[in-house]
Amino acid sequence: MTSMQVVGCTPPTAYMPNTIVQVPRPVTDYARFMTDAPSVALAPARKDCTEEQPLQSSRRHRTRLQVGNTNRWRLPQSLLSDLLGMSQATRAVQYNSVKPFNSSYIKIFSGEGRHSYMNEDMNKEISLVTCKNFLPEEGAPAFSQSSLRPSWQGSRANSSRSDIRSVQSAPVKLSVSRSAPSYSRMTEYVPERARPSSTKDLFYYHTRLSPQTNAATPDVLLRCMDMDFELHSLVLKRSPVLSSLLEETMGSTPVDMSYYKSSVNKTLDGLISSSELNYKNSQSNDEHAYKRSDRPGKKAITHAAHVSEHMRKKVATIKWDLEDNSVSRHAMAIALGNLYHSSYQVHNTDLASVLLAADKLQYSQLVNYCVDEIISCISYSNVASFYDAGIKTEQVRVVDACIRWLELNLIPVVMNKIQLRDIPIKLLETVLKSSKLFTYSEYHLYTCLSLWLFLRLNPHIQLMPASTNVITYFNSLPKHSSFLEADGQVYVSLFDCLRLHGITDTFQFENIRRMNILPQESMVSLLSEHYSALQSGGDMTLMRNFKLSSVRQGYVIEEDLPYHSEILSLHGFHFQLKTVKADGTFTFFMQRLKPTDPVLSFRHCERQTFSMRPDREVKYSITVQTYDNGVQYHYTTGVEKQKFTLKGKLVRSKVLSLTDLTPPLYVTFSLLFPQS
């Protein structure tokens, strides 16, 4: 009965605990431990040699983790002669005396960085999933707290992610890799609620930047591509096409008509020229006249309410029937807008389309500007579109620049990008036939061509496939004939550009056989040539033209390294390709290796064939190329002929010495064994 009265009659009240909730001891111990660690470490030098026991509530005393730029703070033991630890602890004490630590500084100075995450389970393999378990969650600070310490709640607003990541970034190592340097471009910030700009908005943006639009009203209406562009007759002189159309229109009897101003144009004029008193008065008169008019429904464009009285004049209307699908409205709006500029404004992504539009307008100044900008900003993402625009506009400089760029970057850069499929077959064939083409080896060219073919046959793929996927795809095709014999007659000319006799590795040969792209007869004749060369001491009897038959191998020097070398093996002869830098001078040469040379790896010594001929006549060429701001620099020794011996002065080739070179350097060695 008493309980019934309590439940039904007692009003709800706030819960008040009998005792105050205490902060968990591990939290306070850890905070005290982190704050007092540097003072305790320095204590023996000032007072006595007593040491504080490690913090038992954490496992950190059992493993010293290299984290933060003040990792000595968590070691309260005596420093003794540890000068580095003493200086760090001293700085910590000095900083703590000036400003106490807060949660943000503790996260920055003593938080675990990405380099300290580890797999603590010895029976579990390290994998991508394992590593992801140690990474902080999205939105968490870069120096997050792990489960090894008590939780420390602090404000995340005080720590900037970009600043924190810059502290823990490791220095860049100088290395030579088989990939050209790549540079990421910052994306432009676009507000989430921003309205996408239309073609009219883009045109008005360019025209309103010119002072000519404020001095006079538009007197020409260009109707092109189902759009109306309001222009001034003064700027049409820059385009011979528009000038001729205007002369033809003015030669006939001009029609006296009212200028019907569009709503967008009227709004922009009101925003830009609102400071002019005359314009305000005329605008207010038009608005009052428009308000007084009755609006029973939607009025036609010829209605008097749409007429701007202050702009009533003779307007010449010209029509331009442009039947070219390659020119877009967007590009035409930019090209027409740049008629008003002395310094042109074209974004890099619009250069190809604006070049086409400027060529149709015969706007030579804008065409030259686009050509110069294209040459200076060629990359893997736009080289195909630039080449196509250069072909359509017959701009030889653009076409040559695209070919020169692809000669150096087809293998190092474009081969690893999905944009490889965009390269047209004619451009690819021209690059493969070029004597200035750079490649790491002949097998890399075959791999690049097979990737390009795979992407062309599978246009739905949006990510670069693995090499095993490409091999599996071609291996799954019918086996009654090769791909080139069955469905690939169009691509025969491309594979004829390859120097397959330079592929001597058995593993690479097996991949080519499994893919079944080349005809069986070509594979048999290729193996026969290799066997004949081995039996005749390396003589390549069927290869007489050095420019078309020499075996190429190269590498890219991306940084100013003092030394780099690689091994080239061909028909039992082994050569070391070397690059040495001393006092700003690069030296390039090659030398023959003995079978017992320590430079050779175990794979070469155990599995490769060695020729015991004391001398070998070789035709060779050393080429160094650089590409800077659209200009390709080419240095070469020319075709040299020399007998290489195992000892003496004839071990080394002719030396190519160059100065004032800017990386990356594309170094290529070409070899050919003539008949002895």
Tab-separated table of N, CA and C in Angstrom, residues 118-216:
chain	number	residue	atom	x	y	z
A	118	MET	N	51.045	-1.136	-35.718
A	118	MET	CA	51.724	-2.415	-35.890
A	118	MET	C	50.724	-3.540	-35.719
A	119	ASN	N	51.116	-4.688	-36.205
A	119	ASN	CA	50.326	-5.893	-36.040
A	119	ASN	C	50.860	-6.635	-34.823
A	120	GLU	N	50.112	-6.610	-33.732
A	120	GLU	CA	50.592	-7.201	-32.488
A	120	GLU	C	50.383	-8.713	-32.440
A	121	ASP	N	49.554	-9.241	-33.311
A	121	ASP	CA	49.315	-10.681	-33.337
A	121	ASP	C	50.390	-11.342	-34.186
A	122	MET	N	51.270	-12.127	-33.556
A	122	MET	CA	52.379	-12.745	-34.274
A	122	MET	C	51.909	-13.842	-35.209
A	123	ASN	N	50.721	-14.417	-34.962
A	123	ASN	CA	50.220	-15.507	-35.791
A	123	ASN	C	49.374	-15.022	-36.961
A	124	LYS	N	49.209	-13.728	-37.084
A	124	LYS	CA	48.355	-13.168	-38.118
A	124	LYS	C	49.207	-12.455	-39.153
A	125	GLU	N	48.954	-12.738	-40.428
A	125	GLU	CA	49.724	-12.115	-41.486
A	125	GLU	C	49.317	-10.657	-41.647
A	126	ILE	N	50.311	-9.850	-42.028
A	126	ILE	CA	50.046	-8.445	-42.264
A	126	ILE	C	49.403	-8.299	-43.628
A	127	SER	N	48.256	-7.684	-43.680
A	127	SER	CA	47.537	-7.479	-44.930
A	127	SER	C	46.963	-6.075	-44.940
A	128	LEU	N	46.319	-5.764	-46.058
A	128	LEU	CA	45.716	-4.441	-46.172
A	128	LEU	C	44.592	-4.253	-45.169
A	129	VAL	N	43.852	-5.331	-44.909
A	129	VAL	CA	42.763	-5.240	-43.937
A	129	VAL	C	43.320	-5.032	-42.539
A	130	THR	N	44.434	-5.738	-42.250
A	130	THR	CA	45.056	-5.588	-40.937
A	130	THR	C	45.526	-4.169	-40.718
A	131	CYS	N	46.139	-3.580	-41.748
A	131	CYS	CA	46.624	-2.219	-41.605
A	131	CYS	C	45.476	-1.224	-41.456
A	132	LYS	N	44.363	-1.512	-42.145
A	132	LYS	CA	43.237	-0.592	-42.053
A	132	LYS	C	42.633	-0.575	-40.658
A	133	ASN	N	42.758	-1.688	-39.929
A	133	ASN	CA	42.197	-1.718	-38.585
A	133	ASN	C	42.900	-0.749	-37.656
A	134	PHE	N	44.177	-0.422	-37.960
A	134	PHE	CA	44.924	0.480	-37.098
A	134	PHE	C	44.791	1.933	-37.525
A	135	LEU	N	44.231	2.184	-38.695
A	135	LEU	CA	44.121	3.550	-39.156
A	135	LEU	C	42.975	4.250	-38.451
A	136	PRO	N	43.086	5.566	-38.244
A	136	PRO	CA	41.995	6.296	-37.596
A	136	PRO	C	40.791	6.382	-38.502
A	137	GLU	N	39.648	6.592	-37.904
A	137	GLU	CA	38.415	6.695	-38.658
A	137	GLU	C	38.364	8.009	-39.411
A	138	GLU	N	37.457	8.042	-40.399
A	138	GLU	CA	37.307	9.257	-41.188
A	138	GLU	C	36.808	10.385	-40.298
A	139	GLY	N	37.482	11.508	-40.373
A	139	GLY	CA	37.110	12.658	-39.566
A	139	GLY	C	37.886	12.755	-38.269
A	140	ALA	N	38.612	11.693	-37.881
A	140	ALA	CA	39.400	11.730	-36.663
A	140	ALA	C	40.725	12.405	-36.932
A	141	PRO	N	41.383	12.983	-35.902
A	141	PRO	CA	42.671	13.627	-36.119
A	141	PRO	C	43.734	12.615	-36.506
A	142	ALA	N	44.773	13.113	-37.204
A	142	ALA	CA	45.810	12.218	-37.703
A	142	ALA	C	46.542	11.532	-36.565
A	143	PHE	N	46.723	12.191	-35.403
A	143	PHE	CA	47.364	11.598	-34.234
A	143	PHE	C	46.255	11.162	-33.277
A	144	SER	N	45.735	9.979	-33.479
A	144	SER	CA	44.606	9.519	-32.681
A	144	SER	C	45.089	8.706	-31.498
A	145	GLN	N	44.185	8.480	-30.544
A	145	GLN	CA	44.507	7.724	-29.353
A	145	GLN	C	44.198	6.264	-29.583
A	146	SER	N	45.077	5.418	-29.145
A	146	SER	CA	44.871	3.986	-29.301
A	146	SER	C	44.328	3.410	-28.010
A	147	SER	N	44.069	2.108	-28.045
A	147	SER	CA	43.517	1.441	-26.872
A	147	SER	C	44.573	1.181	-25.812
A	148	LEU	N	45.840	1.515	-26.086
A	148	LEU	CA	46.890	1.250	-25.116
A	148	LEU	C	46.918	2.274	-23.996
A	149	ARG	N	46.260	3.397	-24.174
A	149	ARG	CA	46.248	4.426	-23.132
A	149	ARG	C	44.810	4.700	-22.700
A	150	PRO	N	44.610	5.267	-21.515
A	150	PRO	CA	43.264	5.682	-21.126
A	150	PRO	C	42.775	6.782	-22.050
A	151	SER	N	41.450	6.858	-22.194
A	151	SER	CA	40.880	7.837	-23.120
A	151	SER	C	41.113	9.241	-22.603
A	152	TRP	N	41.433	10.127	-23.509
A	152	TRP	CA	41.671	11.529	-23.149
A	152	TRP	C	40.801	12.382	-24.064
A	153	GLN	N	39.729	12.929	-23.513
A	153	GLN	CA	38.778	13.691	-24.302
A	153	GLN	C	39.250	15.129	-24.396
A	154	GLY	N	39.404	15.599	-25.592
A	154	GLY	CA	39.800	16.976	-25.819
A	154	GLY	C	39.121	17.531	-27.045
A	155	SER	N	39.244	18.800	-27.249
A	155	SER	CA	38.609	19.456	-28.393
A	155	SER	C	39.390	19.175	-29.652
A	156	ARG	N	38.678	18.726	-30.668
A	156	ARG	CA	39.322	18.480	-31.944
A	156	ARG	C	39.431	19.757	-32.785
A	157	ALA	N	38.718	20.747	-32.387
A	157	ALA	CA	38.758	21.988	-33.165
A	157	ALA	C	40.095	22.684	-33.063
A	158	ASN	N	40.885	22.383	-31.998
A	158	ASN	CA	42.154	23.070	-31.808
A	158	ASN	C	43.272	22.483	-32.638
A	159	SER	N	43.049	21.307	-33.202
A	159	SER	CA	44.110	20.646	-33.960
A	159	SER	C	43.725	20.608	-35.419
A	160	SER	N	44.578	21.102	-36.251
A	160	SER	CA	44.338	21.117	-37.696
A	160	SER	C	44.930	19.887	-38.320
A	161	ARG	N	44.140	19.227	-39.136
A	161	ARG	CA	44.601	17.979	-39.738
A	161	ARG	C	45.753	18.228	-40.700
A	162	SER	N	45.659	19.311	-41.449
A	162	SER	CA	46.725	19.574	-42.409
A	162	SER	C	48.033	19.906	-41.713
A	163	ASP	N	47.967	20.675	-40.593
A	163	ASP	CA	49.193	21.011	-39.870
A	163	ASP	C	49.798	19.783	-39.230
A	164	ILE	N	48.931	18.902	-38.691
A	164	ILE	CA	49.450	17.721	-38.008
A	164	ILE	C	50.119	16.782	-38.986
A	165	ARG	N	49.499	16.618	-40.152
A	165	ARG	CA	50.084	15.711	-41.131
A	165	ARG	C	51.406	16.242	-41.656
A	166	SER	N	51.561	17.547	-41.727
A	166	SER	CA	52.819	18.091	-42.200
A	166	SER	C	53.947	17.825	-41.225
A	167	VAL	N	53.632	17.657	-39.932
A	167	VAL	CA	54.670	17.380	-38.945
A	167	VAL	C	55.224	15.986	-39.111
A	168	GLN	N	54.329	15.016	-39.428
A	168	GLN	CA	54.778	13.640	-39.474
A	168	GLN	C	55.188	13.191	-40.866
A	169	SER	N	55.163	14.061	-41.869
A	169	SER	CA	55.536	13.650	-43.217
A	169	SER	C	57.020	13.341	-43.275
A	170	ALA	N	57.357	12.226	-43.903
A	170	ALA	CA	58.736	11.788	-44.002
A	170	ALA	C	59.422	12.492	-45.155
A	171	PRO	N	60.761	12.682	-45.079
A	171	PRO	CA	61.469	13.315	-46.186
A	171	PRO	C	61.447	12.445	-47.426
A	172	VAL	N	61.445	13.090	-48.585
A	172	VAL	CA	61.401	12.381	-49.855
A	172	VAL	C	62.770	11.794	-50.147
A	173	LYS	N	62.813	10.523	-50.514
A	173	LYS	CA	64.056	9.848	-50.843
A	173	LYS	C	64.355	10.019	-52.314
A	174	LEU	N	65.629	10.194	-52.635
A	174	LEU	CA	66.058	10.283	-54.011
A	174	LEU	C	66.209	8.885	-54.557
A	175	SER	N	65.504	8.595	-55.627
A	175	SER	CA	65.543	7.250	-56.173
A	175	SER	C	65.288	7.312	-57.659
A	176	VAL	N	65.686	6.240	-58.334
A	176	VAL	CA	65.422	6.074	-59.751
A	176	VAL	C	64.383	4.999	-59.897
A	177	SER	N	63.257	5.312	-60.462
A	177	SER	CA	62.168	4.368	-60.614
A	177	SER	C	61.761	4.292	-62.068
A	178	ARG	N	60.957	3.278	-62.376
A	178	ARG	CA	60.499	3.094	-63.748
A	178	ARG	C	59.180	3.806	-63.980
A	179	SER	N	59.082	4.996	-63.479
A	179	SER	CA	57.886	5.798	-63.720
A	179	SER	C	58.275	7.254	-63.717
A	180	ALA	N	57.740	7.991	-64.648
A	180	ALA	CA	58.041	9.407	-64.745
A	180	ALA	C	57.371	10.146	-63.607
A	181	PRO	N	57.923	11.312	-63.203
A	181	PRO	CA	57.338	12.042	-62.083
A	181	PRO	C	55.935	12.484	-62.397
A	182	SER	N	55.065	12.317	-61.440
A	182	SER	CA	53.667	12.712	-61.605
A	182	SER	C	53.353	13.820	-60.620
A	183	TYR	N	52.585	14.774	-61.060
A	183	TYR	CA	52.237	15.925	-60.253
A	183	TYR	C	50.720	16.021	-60.166
A	184	SER	N	50.214	16.075	-58.949
A	184	SER	CA	48.772	16.158	-58.747
A	184	SER	C	48.334	17.618	-58.818
A	185	ARG	N	47.242	17.859	-59.479
A	185	ARG	CA	46.725	19.204	-59.641
A	185	ARG	C	45.589	19.435	-58.670
A	186	MET	N	45.599	20.595	-58.009
A	186	MET	CA	44.561	20.928	-57.055
A	186	MET	C	43.256	21.194	-57.793
A	187	THR	N	42.203	20.638	-57.279
A	187	THR	CA	40.887	20.840	-57.884
A	187	THR	C	40.303	22.168	-57.427
A	188	GLU	N	39.533	22.777	-58.303
A	188	GLU	CA	38.905	24.044	-57.975
A	188	GLU	C	37.735	23.830	-57.024
A	189	TYR	N	37.585	24.767	-56.109
A	189	TYR	CA	36.498	24.679	-55.140
A	189	TYR	C	35.214	25.182	-55.773
A	190	VAL	N	34.188	24.366	-55.723
A	190	VAL	CA	32.869	24.724	-56.247
A	190	VAL	C	31.856	24.580	-55.117
A	191	PRO	N	31.146	25.628	-54.764
A	191	PRO	CA	30.141	25.514	-53.693
A	191	PRO	C	29.092	24.462	-54.032
A	192	GLU	N	28.551	23.834	-52.988
A	192	GLU	CA	27.588	22.757	-53.195
A	192	GLU	C	26.301	23.258	-53.846
A	193	ARG	N	25.876	24.457	-53.503
A	193	ARG	CA	24.617	24.981	-54.019
A	193	ARG	C	24.816	25.895	-55.225
A	194	ALA	N	25.997	25.861	-55.806
A	194	ALA	CA	26.255	26.729	-56.946
A	194	ALA	C	25.473	26.249	-58.169
A	195	ARG	N	24.884	27.189	-58.867
A	195	ARG	CA	24.148	26.849	-60.080
A	195	ARG	C	25.135	26.640	-61.211
A	196	PRO	N	25.025	25.558	-61.975
A	196	PRO	CA	25.960	25.346	-63.083
A	196	PRO	C	25.846	26.460	-64.108
A	197	SER	N	26.994	26.960	-64.531
A	197	SER	CA	27.004	28.080	-65.468
A	197	SER	C	26.578	27.607	-66.850
A	198	SER	N	25.739	28.387	-67.497
A	198	SER	CA	25.277	28.078	-68.835
A	198	SER	C	26.186	28.740	-69.861
A	199	THR	N	25.914	28.460	-71.117
A	199	THR	CA	26.712	29.054	-72.191
A	199	THR	C	26.524	30.565	-72.230
A	200	LYS	N	25.309	31.024	-71.999
A	200	LYS	CA	25.049	32.465	-71.974
A	200	LYS	C	25.810	33.151	-70.843
A	201	ASP	N	25.800	32.522	-69.667
A	201	ASP	CA	26.523	33.110	-68.534
A	201	ASP	C	28.003	33.235	-68.846
A	202	LEU	N	28.573	32.240	-69.477
A	202	LEU	CA	29.996	32.270	-69.822
A	202	LEU	C	30.289	33.374	-70.827
A	203	PHE	N	29.418	33.533	-71.796
A	203	PHE	CA	29.613	34.589	-72.787
A	203	PHE	C	29.502	35.970	-72.152
A	204	TYR	N	28.491	36.181	-71.324
A	204	TYR	CA	28.328	37.481	-70.668
A	204	TYR	C	29.468	37.778	-69.701
A	205	TYR	N	30.023	36.756	-69.100
A	205	TYR	CA	31.162	36.972	-68.188
A	205	TYR	C	32.332	37.587	-68.946
A	206	HIS	N	32.624	37.069	-70.128
A	206	HIS	CA	33.757	37.582	-70.894
A	206	HIS	C	33.465	38.964	-71.469
A	207	THR	N	32.257	39.172	-71.978
A	207	THR	CA	31.963	40.457	-72.603
A	207	THR	C	31.859	41.583	-71.593
A	208	ARG	N	31.393	41.280	-70.370
A	208	ARG	CA	31.237	42.353	-69.380
A	208	ARG	C	32.570	42.759	-68.749
A	209	LEU	N	33.637	41.996	-68.998
A	209	LEU	CA	34.942	42.390	-68.480
A	209	LEU	C	35.607	43.476	-69.321
A	210	SER	N	35.082	43.724	-70.505
A	210	SER	CA	35.683	44.704	-71.405
A	210	SER	C	35.038	46.063	-71.206
A	211	PRO	N	35.825	47.148	-71.229
A	211	PRO	CA	35.221	48.493	-71.093
A	211	PRO	C	34.388	48.883	-72.301
A	212	GLN	N	34.521	48.155	-73.422
A	212	GLN	CA	33.742	48.501	-74.607
A	212	GLN	C	32.250	48.252	-74.408
A	213	THR	N	31.918	47.320	-73.527
A	213	THR	CA	30.502	47.029	-73.298
A	213	THR	C	29.802	48.160	-72.562
A	214	ASN	N	30.540	48.953	-71.774
A	214	ASN	CA	29.939	50.086	-71.072
A	214	ASN	C	29.908	51.334	-71.941
A	215	ALA	N	30.808	51.399	-72.920
A	215	ALA	CA	30.857	52.597	-73.766
A	215	ALA	C	29.744	52.615	-74.801
A	216	ALA	N	29.333	51.429	-75.260
A	216	ALA	CA	28.298	51.381	-76.297
A	216	ALA	C	27.460	50.139	-76.090
